[in-house]
Amino acid sequence: MSTDFNGTWNMVSNDNFEAYMAALDIDFPTRKIANLLKPQKVIEQKGDSFIVKTLSTFRNYRVQFTVGEEFEEDTKGLDNRKCKSLVTWVSNKLVCVQKGEKENRGWTHWVEDGDLHLELHCSDQVCKQVYRKVPGA
Ligand code: VLZ
């Protein structure tokens, strides 16, 4: 049985997000706004099929994938690039490699002590986020 990521999760911490966005060449004013956000993750998981929504007052982002199947990701509204993305299970972690113009780009999700963890990386920058489950949502 793999981890159940289903649910609505509210951000409780966000370390080095600004530098991660800078590594993605996101412009200064957008970074300043985005850095103040406390986004929500809404995850719909059925087996190995996922929809991950990142929701905020400023911008939303949605990605849909099946673990083990490479897909074309269009990071529209973020840094507006195309990536070939692949998510795999590495023990109980969901590991995404986003192949494209940016080196060493990807993210890792896992659940630890009931919290949703996310590490986002690009080039030499790592952003660490933690989300807490919204009960009953
Ligand atoms: O998450 O790649 O959960 O896509 C920030 C949206 C989303 C609001 C950051 C700010 C991307 C927009 C997070 C201003 C630039 C991400 C993956 C893992 C799923």
mmCIF file of N, CA and C and ligand atoms in Angstrom:
data_model
loop_
_atom_site.group_PDB
_atom_site.id
_atom_site.type_symbol
_atom_site.label_atom_id
_atom_site.label_comp_id
_atom_site.label_asym_id
_atom_site.label_seq_id
_atom_site.Cartn_x
_atom_site.Cartn_y
_atom_site.Cartn_z
ATOM 1 N N MET A 1 0.863 -1.204 0.000
ATOM 2 C CA MET A 1 0.000 0.000 0.000
ATOM 3 C C MET A 1 0.895 1.248 0.000
ATOM 4 N N SER A 2 0.746 2.093 -1.030
ATOM 5 C CA SER A 2 1.530 3.321 -1.051
ATOM 6 C C SER A 2 0.807 4.418 -0.272
ATOM 7 N N THR A 3 1.511 5.482 -0.031
ATOM 8 C CA THR A 3 0.963 6.608 0.736
ATOM 9 C C THR A 3 -0.299 7.166 0.090
ATOM 10 N N ASP A 4 -1.251 7.573 0.906
ATOM 11 C CA ASP A 4 -2.463 8.254 0.445
ATOM 12 C C ASP A 4 -2.258 9.767 0.573
ATOM 13 N N PHE A 5 -2.191 10.438 -0.589
ATOM 14 C CA PHE A 5 -1.973 11.888 -0.609
ATOM 15 C C PHE A 5 -3.279 12.665 -0.721
ATOM 16 N N ASN A 6 -4.386 11.968 -0.819
ATOM 17 C CA ASN A 6 -5.665 12.643 -1.039
ATOM 18 C C ASN A 6 -5.973 13.678 0.033
ATOM 19 N N GLY A 7 -6.533 14.790 -0.404
ATOM 20 C CA GLY A 7 -7.011 15.776 0.547
ATOM 21 C C GLY A 7 -6.654 17.190 0.190
ATOM 22 N N THR A 8 -7.053 18.079 1.082
ATOM 23 C CA THR A 8 -6.757 19.505 0.968
ATOM 24 C C THR A 8 -5.751 19.829 2.057
ATOM 25 N N TRP A 9 -4.681 20.481 1.632
ATOM 26 C CA TRP A 9 -3.551 20.721 2.541
ATOM 27 C C TRP A 9 -3.195 22.210 2.513
ATOM 28 N N ASN A 10 -3.055 22.798 3.672
ATOM 29 C CA ASN A 10 -2.713 24.219 3.762
ATOM 30 C C ASN A 10 -1.232 24.409 4.101
ATOM 31 N N MET A 11 -0.613 25.347 3.414
ATOM 32 C CA MET A 11 0.801 25.601 3.659
ATOM 33 C C MET A 11 1.052 26.110 5.078
ATOM 34 N N VAL A 12 2.038 25.521 5.728
ATOM 35 C CA VAL A 12 2.441 26.022 7.048
ATOM 36 C C VAL A 12 3.880 26.531 7.062
ATOM 37 N N SER A 13 4.701 26.121 6.110
ATOM 38 C CA SER A 13 6.047 26.701 6.022
ATOM 39 C C SER A 13 6.555 26.632 4.597
ATOM 40 N N ASN A 14 7.462 27.552 4.284
ATOM 41 C CA ASN A 14 7.939 27.703 2.900
ATOM 42 C C ASN A 14 9.344 28.314 2.944
ATOM 43 N N ASP A 15 10.360 27.480 2.844
ATOM 44 C CA ASP A 15 11.742 27.951 2.968
ATOM 45 C C ASP A 15 12.416 28.019 1.599
ATOM 46 N N ASN A 16 12.990 29.177 1.322
ATOM 47 C CA ASN A 16 13.800 29.378 0.106
ATOM 48 C C ASN A 16 12.989 29.385 -1.190
ATOM 49 N N PHE A 17 11.706 29.699 -1.090
ATOM 50 C CA PHE A 17 10.843 29.734 -2.283
ATOM 51 C C PHE A 17 11.296 30.832 -3.248
ATOM 52 N N GLU A 18 11.666 31.962 -2.676
ATOM 53 C CA GLU A 18 12.106 33.099 -3.491
ATOM 54 C C GLU A 18 13.306 32.725 -4.381
ATOM 55 N N ALA A 19 14.292 32.054 -3.793
ATOM 56 C CA ALA A 19 15.483 31.665 -4.559
ATOM 57 C C ALA A 19 15.143 30.596 -5.600
ATOM 58 N N TYR A 20 14.214 29.715 -5.252
ATOM 59 C CA TYR A 20 13.742 28.713 -6.221
ATOM 60 C C TYR A 20 13.084 29.402 -7.416
ATOM 61 N N MET A 21 12.231 30.396 -7.148
ATOM 62 C CA MET A 21 11.572 31.135 -8.235
ATOM 63 C C MET A 21 12.597 31.904 -9.065
ATOM 64 N N ALA A 22 13.615 32.471 -8.406
ATOM 65 C CA ALA A 22 14.674 33.187 -9.132
ATOM 66 C C ALA A 22 15.425 32.218 -10.046
ATOM 67 N N ALA A 23 15.668 31.000 -9.563
ATOM 68 C CA ALA A 23 16.340 29.983 -10.387
ATOM 69 C C ALA A 23 15.513 29.654 -11.630
ATOM 70 N N LEU A 24 14.189 29.837 -11.524
ATOM 71 C CA LEU A 24 13.296 29.600 -12.670
ATOM 72 C C LEU A 24 13.134 30.864 -13.528
ATOM 73 N N ASP A 25 13.884 31.918 -13.178
ATOM 74 C CA ASP A 25 13.845 33.198 -13.913
ATOM 75 C C ASP A 25 12.501 33.913 -13.788
ATOM 76 N N ILE A 26 11.750 33.621 -12.740
ATOM 77 C CA ILE A 26 10.490 34.341 -12.502
ATOM 78 C C ILE A 26 10.843 35.767 -12.079
ATOM 79 N N ASP A 27 10.160 36.726 -12.672
ATOM 80 C CA ASP A 27 10.544 38.125 -12.485
ATOM 81 C C ASP A 27 10.328 38.602 -11.041
ATOM 82 N N PHE A 28 11.034 39.686 -10.710
ATOM 83 C CA PHE A 28 11.064 40.204 -9.339
ATOM 84 C C PHE A 28 9.677 40.522 -8.770
ATOM 85 N N PRO A 29 8.848 41.313 -9.460
ATOM 86 C CA PRO A 29 7.534 41.622 -8.868
ATOM 87 C C PRO A 29 6.673 40.384 -8.625
ATOM 88 N N THR A 30 6.726 39.446 -9.555
ATOM 89 C CA THR A 30 5.960 38.198 -9.382
ATOM 90 C C THR A 30 6.478 37.423 -8.169
ATOM 91 N N ARG A 31 7.811 37.391 -8.017
ATOM 92 C CA ARG A 31 8.406 36.687 -6.868
ATOM 93 C C ARG A 31 7.968 37.312 -5.559
ATOM 94 N N LYS A 32 7.927 38.645 -5.525
ATOM 95 C CA LYS A 32 7.557 39.345 -4.281
ATOM 96 C C LYS A 32 6.124 39.001 -3.886
ATOM 97 N N ILE A 33 5.246 38.972 -4.854
ATOM 98 C CA ILE A 33 3.846 38.614 -4.579
ATOM 99 C C ILE A 33 3.745 37.140 -4.197
ATOM 100 N N ALA A 34 4.330 36.281 -5.025
ATOM 101 C CA ALA A 34 4.201 34.834 -4.819
ATOM 102 C C ALA A 34 4.771 34.407 -3.470
ATOM 103 N N ASN A 35 5.808 35.117 -3.033
ATOM 104 C CA ASN A 35 6.470 34.756 -1.779
ATOM 105 C C ASN A 35 5.590 35.022 -0.554
ATOM 106 N N LEU A 36 4.583 35.875 -0.721
ATOM 107 C CA LEU A 36 3.680 36.191 0.394
ATOM 108 C C LEU A 36 2.510 35.213 0.482
ATOM 109 N N LEU A 37 2.354 34.372 -0.527
ATOM 110 C CA LEU A 37 1.187 33.492 -0.591
ATOM 111 C C LEU A 37 1.310 32.316 0.358
ATOM 112 N N LYS A 38 0.158 31.843 0.787
ATOM 113 C CA LYS A 38 0.101 30.579 1.531
ATOM 114 C C LYS A 38 -0.782 29.646 0.708
ATOM 115 N N PRO A 39 -0.216 29.039 -0.334
ATOM 116 C CA PRO A 39 -1.046 28.214 -1.221
ATOM 117 C C PRO A 39 -1.581 26.963 -0.531
ATOM 118 N N GLN A 40 -2.563 26.411 -1.196
ATOM 119 C CA GLN A 40 -3.193 25.183 -0.746
ATOM 120 C C GLN A 40 -2.896 24.119 -1.807
ATOM 121 N N LYS A 41 -2.633 22.899 -1.375
ATOM 122 C CA LYS A 41 -2.553 21.772 -2.319
ATOM 123 C C LYS A 41 -3.850 20.987 -2.194
ATOM 124 N N VAL A 42 -4.473 20.742 -3.334
ATOM 125 C CA VAL A 42 -5.635 19.850 -3.363
ATOM 126 C C VAL A 42 -5.218 18.662 -4.220
ATOM 127 N N ILE A 43 -5.150 17.509 -3.598
ATOM 128 C CA ILE A 43 -4.650 16.315 -4.295
ATOM 129 C C ILE A 43 -5.757 15.283 -4.431
ATOM 130 N N GLU A 44 -5.950 14.836 -5.669
ATOM 131 C CA GLU A 44 -6.890 13.756 -5.965
ATOM 132 C C GLU A 44 -6.075 12.589 -6.492
ATOM 133 N N GLN A 45 -6.074 11.517 -5.746
ATOM 134 C CA GLN A 45 -5.272 10.345 -6.094
ATOM 135 C C GLN A 45 -6.178 9.125 -6.215
ATOM 136 N N LYS A 46 -6.020 8.427 -7.346
ATOM 137 C CA LYS A 46 -6.682 7.126 -7.494
ATOM 138 C C LYS A 46 -5.610 6.150 -7.902
ATOM 139 N N GLY A 47 -5.129 5.367 -6.993
ATOM 140 C CA GLY A 47 -4.018 4.469 -7.282
ATOM 141 C C GLY A 47 -2.802 5.278 -7.647
ATOM 142 N N ASP A 48 -2.349 5.105 -8.903
ATOM 143 C CA ASP A 48 -1.164 5.818 -9.367
ATOM 144 C C ASP A 48 -1.518 7.042 -10.211
ATOM 145 N N SER A 49 -2.792 7.382 -10.286
ATOM 146 C CA SER A 49 -3.222 8.556 -11.051
ATOM 147 C C SER A 49 -3.451 9.744 -10.121
ATOM 148 N N PHE A 50 -2.869 10.862 -10.492
ATOM 149 C CA PHE A 50 -2.901 12.039 -9.623
ATOM 150 C C PHE A 50 -3.363 13.293 -10.362
ATOM 151 N N ILE A 51 -4.102 14.123 -9.643
ATOM 152 C CA ILE A 51 -4.280 15.520 -10.017
ATOM 153 C C ILE A 51 -3.799 16.319 -8.815
ATOM 154 N N VAL A 52 -2.832 17.204 -9.057
ATOM 155 C CA VAL A 52 -2.313 18.055 -7.980
ATOM 156 C C VAL A 52 -2.620 19.498 -8.341
ATOM 157 N N LYS A 53 -3.444 20.141 -7.513
ATOM 158 C CA LYS A 53 -3.770 21.544 -7.736
ATOM 159 C C LYS A 53 -3.062 22.379 -6.682
ATOM 160 N N THR A 54 -2.397 23.428 -7.144
ATOM 161 C CA THR A 54 -1.800 24.415 -6.239
ATOM 162 C C THR A 54 -2.663 25.667 -6.369
ATOM 163 N N LEU A 55 -3.350 26.013 -5.285
ATOM 164 C CA LEU A 55 -4.323 27.109 -5.346
ATOM 165 C C LEU A 55 -3.864 28.278 -4.487
ATOM 166 N N SER A 56 -4.006 29.464 -5.047
ATOM 167 C CA SER A 56 -3.686 30.665 -4.277
ATOM 168 C C SER A 56 -4.569 31.815 -4.743
ATOM 169 N N THR A 57 -4.536 32.906 -3.998
ATOM 170 C CA THR A 57 -5.333 34.081 -4.346
ATOM 171 C C THR A 57 -4.808 34.756 -5.607
ATOM 172 N N PHE A 58 -3.553 34.467 -5.959
ATOM 173 C CA PHE A 58 -2.877 35.154 -7.058
ATOM 174 C C PHE A 58 -2.915 34.349 -8.348
ATOM 175 N N ARG A 59 -2.630 33.073 -8.247
ATOM 176 C CA ARG A 59 -2.552 32.216 -9.418
ATOM 177 C C ARG A 59 -2.761 30.765 -8.998
ATOM 178 N N ASN A 60 -3.284 29.978 -9.910
ATOM 179 C CA ASN A 60 -3.469 28.550 -9.643
ATOM 180 C C ASN A 60 -2.657 27.745 -10.644
ATOM 181 N N TYR A 61 -2.303 26.541 -10.245
ATOM 182 C CA TYR A 61 -1.570 25.661 -11.146
ATOM 183 C C TYR A 61 -2.082 24.238 -10.931
ATOM 184 N N ARG A 62 -2.220 23.497 -12.040
ATOM 185 C CA ARG A 62 -2.774 22.148 -11.964
ATOM 186 C C ARG A 62 -1.895 21.216 -12.787
ATOM 187 N N VAL A 63 -1.602 20.078 -12.250
ATOM 188 C CA VAL A 63 -0.858 19.077 -13.016
ATOM 189 C C VAL A 63 -1.523 17.715 -12.827
ATOM 190 N N GLN A 64 -1.557 16.946 -13.906
ATOM 191 C CA GLN A 64 -2.200 15.627 -13.883
ATOM 192 C C GLN A 64 -1.205 14.616 -14.432
ATOM 193 N N PHE A 65 -1.045 13.505 -13.744
ATOM 194 C CA PHE A 65 -0.065 12.510 -14.203
ATOM 195 C C PHE A 65 -0.404 11.134 -13.641
ATOM 196 N N THR A 66 0.188 10.142 -14.289
ATOM 197 C CA THR A 66 0.173 8.771 -13.777
ATOM 198 C C THR A 66 1.613 8.392 -13.471
ATOM 199 N N VAL A 67 1.832 7.833 -12.313
ATOM 200 C CA VAL A 67 3.175 7.442 -11.907
ATOM 201 C C VAL A 67 3.754 6.472 -12.945
ATOM 202 N N GLY A 68 4.978 6.739 -13.390
ATOM 203 C CA GLY A 68 5.661 5.872 -14.342
ATOM 204 C C GLY A 68 5.434 6.232 -15.794
ATOM 205 N N GLU A 69 4.573 7.219 -16.055
ATOM 206 C CA GLU A 69 4.297 7.633 -17.440
ATOM 207 C C GLU A 69 4.766 9.063 -17.678
ATOM 208 N N GLU A 70 5.760 9.203 -18.541
ATOM 209 C CA GLU A 70 6.273 10.538 -18.848
ATOM 210 C C GLU A 70 5.188 11.357 -19.539
ATOM 211 N N PHE A 71 5.117 12.643 -19.197
ATOM 212 C CA PHE A 71 4.111 13.509 -19.807
ATOM 213 C C PHE A 71 4.721 14.867 -20.123
ATOM 214 N N GLU A 72 4.036 15.582 -21.024
ATOM 215 C CA GLU A 72 4.430 16.947 -21.393
ATOM 216 C C GLU A 72 3.843 17.891 -20.366
ATOM 217 N N GLU A 73 4.689 18.591 -19.650
ATOM 218 C CA GLU A 73 4.187 19.558 -18.684
ATOM 219 C C GLU A 73 4.410 20.967 -19.221
ATOM 220 N N ASP A 74 3.353 21.768 -19.169
ATOM 221 C CA ASP A 74 3.431 23.166 -19.572
ATOM 222 C C ASP A 74 3.258 23.983 -18.287
ATOM 223 N N THR A 75 4.314 24.633 -17.855
ATOM 224 C CA THR A 75 4.266 25.330 -16.570
ATOM 225 C C THR A 75 3.690 26.742 -16.740
ATOM 226 N N LYS A 76 2.592 26.789 -17.447
ATOM 227 C CA LYS A 76 1.879 28.044 -17.751
ATOM 228 C C LYS A 76 1.458 28.740 -16.457
ATOM 229 N N GLY A 77 1.796 30.018 -16.374
ATOM 230 C CA GLY A 77 1.481 30.779 -15.178
ATOM 231 C C GLY A 77 2.586 30.756 -14.148
ATOM 232 N N LEU A 78 3.512 29.811 -14.300
ATOM 233 C CA LEU A 78 4.689 29.775 -13.426
ATOM 234 C C LEU A 78 5.841 30.381 -14.218
ATOM 235 N N ASP A 79 6.730 29.562 -14.750
ATOM 236 C CA ASP A 79 7.832 30.095 -15.568
ATOM 237 C C ASP A 79 7.574 29.891 -17.061
ATOM 238 N N ASN A 80 6.399 29.351 -17.397
ATOM 239 C CA ASN A 80 5.996 29.214 -18.803
ATOM 240 C C ASN A 80 7.008 28.457 -19.660
ATOM 241 N N ARG A 81 7.357 27.276 -19.187
ATOM 242 C CA ARG A 81 8.248 26.423 -19.981
ATOM 243 C C ARG A 81 7.554 25.091 -20.252
ATOM 244 N N LYS A 82 8.118 24.351 -21.202
ATOM 245 C CA LYS A 82 7.660 22.984 -21.451
ATOM 246 C C LYS A 82 8.700 22.040 -20.854
ATOM 247 N N CYS A 83 8.206 21.030 -20.167
ATOM 248 C CA CYS A 83 9.102 20.010 -19.616
ATOM 249 C C CYS A 83 8.575 18.642 -19.997
ATOM 250 N N LYS A 84 9.500 17.678 -20.042
ATOM 251 C CA LYS A 84 9.089 16.278 -20.074
ATOM 252 C C LYS A 84 9.224 15.799 -18.638
ATOM 253 N N SER A 85 8.082 15.510 -18.044
ATOM 254 C CA SER A 85 8.062 15.213 -16.616
ATOM 255 C C SER A 85 7.737 13.748 -16.380
ATOM 256 N N LEU A 86 8.367 13.205 -15.368
ATOM 257 C CA LEU A 86 8.142 11.803 -15.002
ATOM 258 C C LEU A 86 8.118 11.697 -13.484
ATOM 259 N N VAL A 87 7.034 11.117 -12.993
ATOM 260 C CA VAL A 87 6.904 10.906 -11.548
ATOM 261 C C VAL A 87 7.049 9.415 -11.264
ATOM 262 N N THR A 88 7.859 9.090 -10.286
ATOM 263 C CA THR A 88 8.019 7.688 -9.888
ATOM 264 C C THR A 88 7.922 7.585 -8.365
ATOM 265 N N TRP A 89 7.663 6.376 -7.908
ATOM 266 C CA TRP A 89 7.714 6.103 -6.472
ATOM 267 C C TRP A 89 9.149 5.771 -6.098
ATOM 268 N N VAL A 90 9.651 6.447 -5.091
ATOM 269 C CA VAL A 90 10.935 6.047 -4.496
ATOM 270 C C VAL A 90 10.615 5.756 -3.038
ATOM 271 N N SER A 91 10.466 4.500 -2.733
ATOM 272 C CA SER A 91 9.807 3.994 -1.520
ATOM 273 C C SER A 91 8.479 4.749 -1.341
ATOM 274 N N ASN A 92 8.279 5.476 -0.296
ATOM 275 C CA ASN A 92 6.971 6.130 -0.129
ATOM 276 C C ASN A 92 6.951 7.577 -0.587
ATOM 277 N N LYS A 93 7.980 7.958 -1.341
ATOM 278 C CA LYS A 93 8.024 9.328 -1.850
ATOM 279 C C LYS A 93 7.664 9.367 -3.321
ATOM 280 N N LEU A 94 6.988 10.450 -3.690
ATOM 281 C CA LEU A 94 6.602 10.703 -5.067
ATOM 282 C C LEU A 94 7.666 11.643 -5.633
ATOM 283 N N VAL A 95 8.454 11.131 -6.581
ATOM 284 C CA VAL A 95 9.595 11.896 -7.083
ATOM 285 C C VAL A 95 9.367 12.277 -8.539
ATOM 286 N N CYS A 96 9.389 13.577 -8.818
ATOM 287 C CA CYS A 96 9.180 14.077 -10.178
ATOM 288 C C CYS A 96 10.469 14.670 -10.734
ATOM 289 N N VAL A 97 10.842 14.229 -11.924
ATOM 290 C CA VAL A 97 11.955 14.828 -12.658
ATOM 291 C C VAL A 97 11.352 15.609 -13.811
ATOM 292 N N GLN A 98 11.677 16.903 -13.881
ATOM 293 C CA GLN A 98 11.145 17.790 -14.927
ATOM 294 C C GLN A 98 12.271 18.115 -15.907
ATOM 295 N N LYS A 99 12.354 17.297 -16.951
ATOM 296 C CA LYS A 99 13.425 17.463 -17.937
ATOM 297 C C LYS A 99 13.082 18.628 -18.867
ATOM 298 N N GLY A 100 14.056 19.499 -19.073
ATOM 299 C CA GLY A 100 13.816 20.647 -19.940
ATOM 300 C C GLY A 100 15.009 21.577 -19.914
ATOM 301 N N GLU A 101 14.704 22.840 -20.180
ATOM 302 C CA GLU A 101 15.760 23.854 -20.282
ATOM 303 C C GLU A 101 16.537 24.003 -18.978
ATOM 304 N N LYS A 102 15.862 23.840 -17.855
ATOM 305 C CA LYS A 102 16.490 24.036 -16.544
ATOM 306 C C LYS A 102 17.092 22.741 -16.017
ATOM 307 N N GLU A 103 18.344 22.830 -15.606
ATOM 308 C CA GLU A 103 19.033 21.663 -15.054
ATOM 309 C C GLU A 103 18.502 21.328 -13.661
ATOM 310 N N ASN A 104 18.555 20.052 -13.352
ATOM 311 C CA ASN A 104 18.274 19.588 -11.981
ATOM 312 C C ASN A 104 16.926 20.089 -11.463
ATOM 313 N N ARG A 105 15.927 19.994 -12.316
ATOM 314 C CA ARG A 105 14.601 20.494 -11.945
ATOM 315 C C ARG A 105 13.666 19.347 -11.566
ATOM 316 N N GLY A 106 12.962 19.527 -10.463
ATOM 317 C CA GLY A 106 11.981 18.516 -10.074
ATOM 318 C C GLY A 106 11.453 18.769 -8.677
ATOM 319 N N TRP A 107 10.729 17.795 -8.172
ATOM 320 C CA TRP A 107 10.179 17.921 -6.820
ATOM 321 C C TRP A 107 9.954 16.543 -6.200
ATOM 322 N N THR A 108 9.837 16.527 -4.893
ATOM 323 C CA THR A 108 9.552 15.299 -4.147
ATOM 324 C C THR A 108 8.462 15.585 -3.126
ATOM 325 N N HIS A 109 7.450 14.722 -3.092
ATOM 326 C CA HIS A 109 6.363 14.820 -2.108
ATOM 327 C C HIS A 109 6.393 13.588 -1.208
ATOM 328 N N TRP A 110 6.122 13.808 0.055
ATOM 329 C CA TRP A 110 5.914 12.679 0.955
ATOM 330 C C TRP A 110 5.048 13.121 2.137
ATOM 331 N N VAL A 111 4.480 12.142 2.834
ATOM 332 C CA VAL A 111 3.677 12.427 4.027
ATOM 333 C C VAL A 111 4.464 11.936 5.234
ATOM 334 N N GLU A 112 4.583 12.827 6.202
ATOM 335 C CA GLU A 112 5.375 12.518 7.402
ATOM 336 C C GLU A 112 4.640 13.074 8.615
ATOM 337 N N ASP A 113 4.354 12.242 9.595
ATOM 338 C CA ASP A 113 3.598 12.648 10.786
ATOM 339 C C ASP A 113 2.295 13.354 10.403
ATOM 340 N N GLY A 114 1.655 12.889 9.348
ATOM 341 C CA GLY A 114 0.368 13.450 8.934
ATOM 342 C C GLY A 114 0.466 14.736 8.141
ATOM 343 N N ASP A 115 1.671 15.286 7.977
ATOM 344 C CA ASP A 115 1.857 16.497 7.173
ATOM 345 C C ASP A 115 2.356 16.136 5.772
ATOM 346 N N LEU A 116 1.976 16.976 4.821
ATOM 347 C CA LEU A 116 2.447 16.816 3.445
ATOM 348 C C LEU A 116 3.729 17.638 3.270
ATOM 349 N N HIS A 117 4.783 16.975 2.866
ATOM 350 C CA HIS A 117 6.061 17.663 2.629
ATOM 351 C C HIS A 117 6.323 17.776 1.135
ATOM 352 N N LEU A 118 6.975 18.872 0.761
ATOM 353 C CA LEU A 118 7.345 19.086 -0.642
ATOM 354 C C LEU A 118 8.711 19.739 -0.706
ATOM 355 N N GLU A 119 9.590 19.133 -1.488
ATOM 356 C CA GLU A 119 10.870 19.734 -1.778
ATOM 357 C C GLU A 119 10.877 20.031 -3.265
ATOM 358 N N LEU A 120 11.078 21.309 -3.608
ATOM 359 C CA LEU A 120 11.148 21.733 -5.011
ATOM 360 C C LEU A 120 12.600 22.096 -5.291
ATOM 361 N N HIS A 121 13.148 21.620 -6.411
ATOM 362 C CA HIS A 121 14.526 22.000 -6.703
ATOM 363 C C HIS A 121 14.692 22.425 -8.148
ATOM 364 N N CYS A 122 15.596 23.366 -8.350
ATOM 365 C CA CYS A 122 15.967 23.833 -9.682
ATOM 366 C C CYS A 122 17.392 24.372 -9.606
ATOM 367 N N SER A 123 18.223 23.929 -10.543
ATOM 368 C CA SER A 123 19.640 24.282 -10.529
ATOM 369 C C SER A 123 20.205 23.961 -9.145
ATOM 370 N N ASP A 124 20.773 24.963 -8.456
ATOM 371 C CA ASP A 124 21.381 24.708 -7.142
ATOM 372 C C ASP A 124 20.474 25.133 -5.993
ATOM 373 N N GLN A 125 19.182 25.395 -6.277
ATOM 374 C CA GLN A 125 18.274 25.885 -5.240
ATOM 375 C C GLN A 125 17.259 24.820 -4.812
ATOM 376 N N VAL A 126 17.031 24.753 -3.524
ATOM 377 C CA VAL A 126 16.045 23.823 -2.973
ATOM 378 C C VAL A 126 15.074 24.615 -2.104
ATOM 379 N N CYS A 127 13.804 24.460 -2.392
ATOM 380 C CA CYS A 127 12.742 25.073 -1.593
ATOM 381 C C CYS A 127 12.051 23.961 -0.821
ATOM 382 N N LYS A 128 11.818 24.188 0.480
ATOM 383 C CA LYS A 128 11.173 23.165 1.295
ATOM 384 C C LYS A 128 9.842 23.708 1.832
ATOM 385 N N GLN A 129 8.782 22.978 1.557
ATOM 386 C CA GLN A 129 7.452 23.395 2.011
ATOM 387 C C GLN A 129 6.788 22.291 2.819
ATOM 388 N N VAL A 130 5.985 22.715 3.803
ATOM 389 C CA VAL A 130 5.194 21.760 4.584
ATOM 390 C C VAL A 130 3.739 22.231 4.567
ATOM 391 N N TYR A 131 2.825 21.285 4.405
ATOM 392 C CA TYR A 131 1.388 21.560 4.365
ATOM 393 C C TYR A 131 0.691 20.705 5.414
ATOM 394 N N ARG A 132 -0.345 21.265 6.040
ATOM 395 C CA ARG A 132 -1.122 20.531 7.045
ATOM 396 C C ARG A 132 -2.511 20.197 6.511
ATOM 397 N N LYS A 133 -2.943 19.000 6.774
ATOM 398 C CA LYS A 133 -4.220 18.530 6.237
ATOM 399 C C LYS A 133 -5.395 19.296 6.847
ATOM 400 N N VAL A 134 -6.326 19.680 5.967
ATOM 401 C CA VAL A 134 -7.545 20.347 6.422
ATOM 402 C C VAL A 134 -8.549 19.248 6.777
ATOM 403 N N PRO A 135 -8.919 19.125 8.039
ATOM 404 C CA PRO A 135 -9.806 18.033 8.446
ATOM 405 C C PRO A 135 -11.167 18.124 7.753
ATOM 406 N N GLY A 136 -11.601 17.016 7.242
ATOM 407 C CA GLY A 136 -12.938 16.955 6.662
ATOM 408 C C GLY A 136 -13.102 17.555 5.279
ATOM 409 N N ALA A 137 -12.065 18.207 4.775
ATOM 410 C CA ALA A 137 -12.181 18.862 3.454
ATOM 411 C C ALA A 137 -12.038 17.849 2.325
HETATM 412 O O1 VLZ B 1 4.146 21.875 -7.370
HETATM 413 O O2 VLZ B 1 5.475 22.631 -8.976
HETATM 414 O O3 VLZ B 1 3.110 19.886 -5.782
HETATM 415 O O4 VLZ B 1 2.770 21.112 -9.624
HETATM 416 C C1 VLZ B 1 2.960 28.384 -7.080
HETATM 417 C C2 VLZ B 1 1.615 28.897 -7.595
HETATM 418 C C3 VLZ B 1 3.159 26.985 -7.542
HETATM 419 C C4 VLZ B 1 1.301 30.286 -7.212
HETATM 420 C C5 VLZ B 1 4.610 26.570 -7.527
HETATM 421 C C6 VLZ B 1 2.385 31.281 -7.496
HETATM 422 C C7 VLZ B 1 4.767 25.283 -8.252
HETATM 423 C C8 VLZ B 1 2.616 31.567 -8.933
HETATM 424 C C9 VLZ B 1 4.719 24.166 -7.324
HETATM 425 C C10 VLZ B 1 3.615 32.626 -9.154
HETATM 426 C C11 VLZ B 1 4.864 32.188 -9.862
HETATM 427 C C12 VLZ B 1 4.833 22.837 -8.004
HETATM 428 C C13 VLZ B 1 4.209 20.556 -7.819
HETATM 429 C C14 VLZ B 1 4.230 19.688 -6.598
HETATM 430 C C15 VLZ B 1 2.966 20.225 -8.609
#
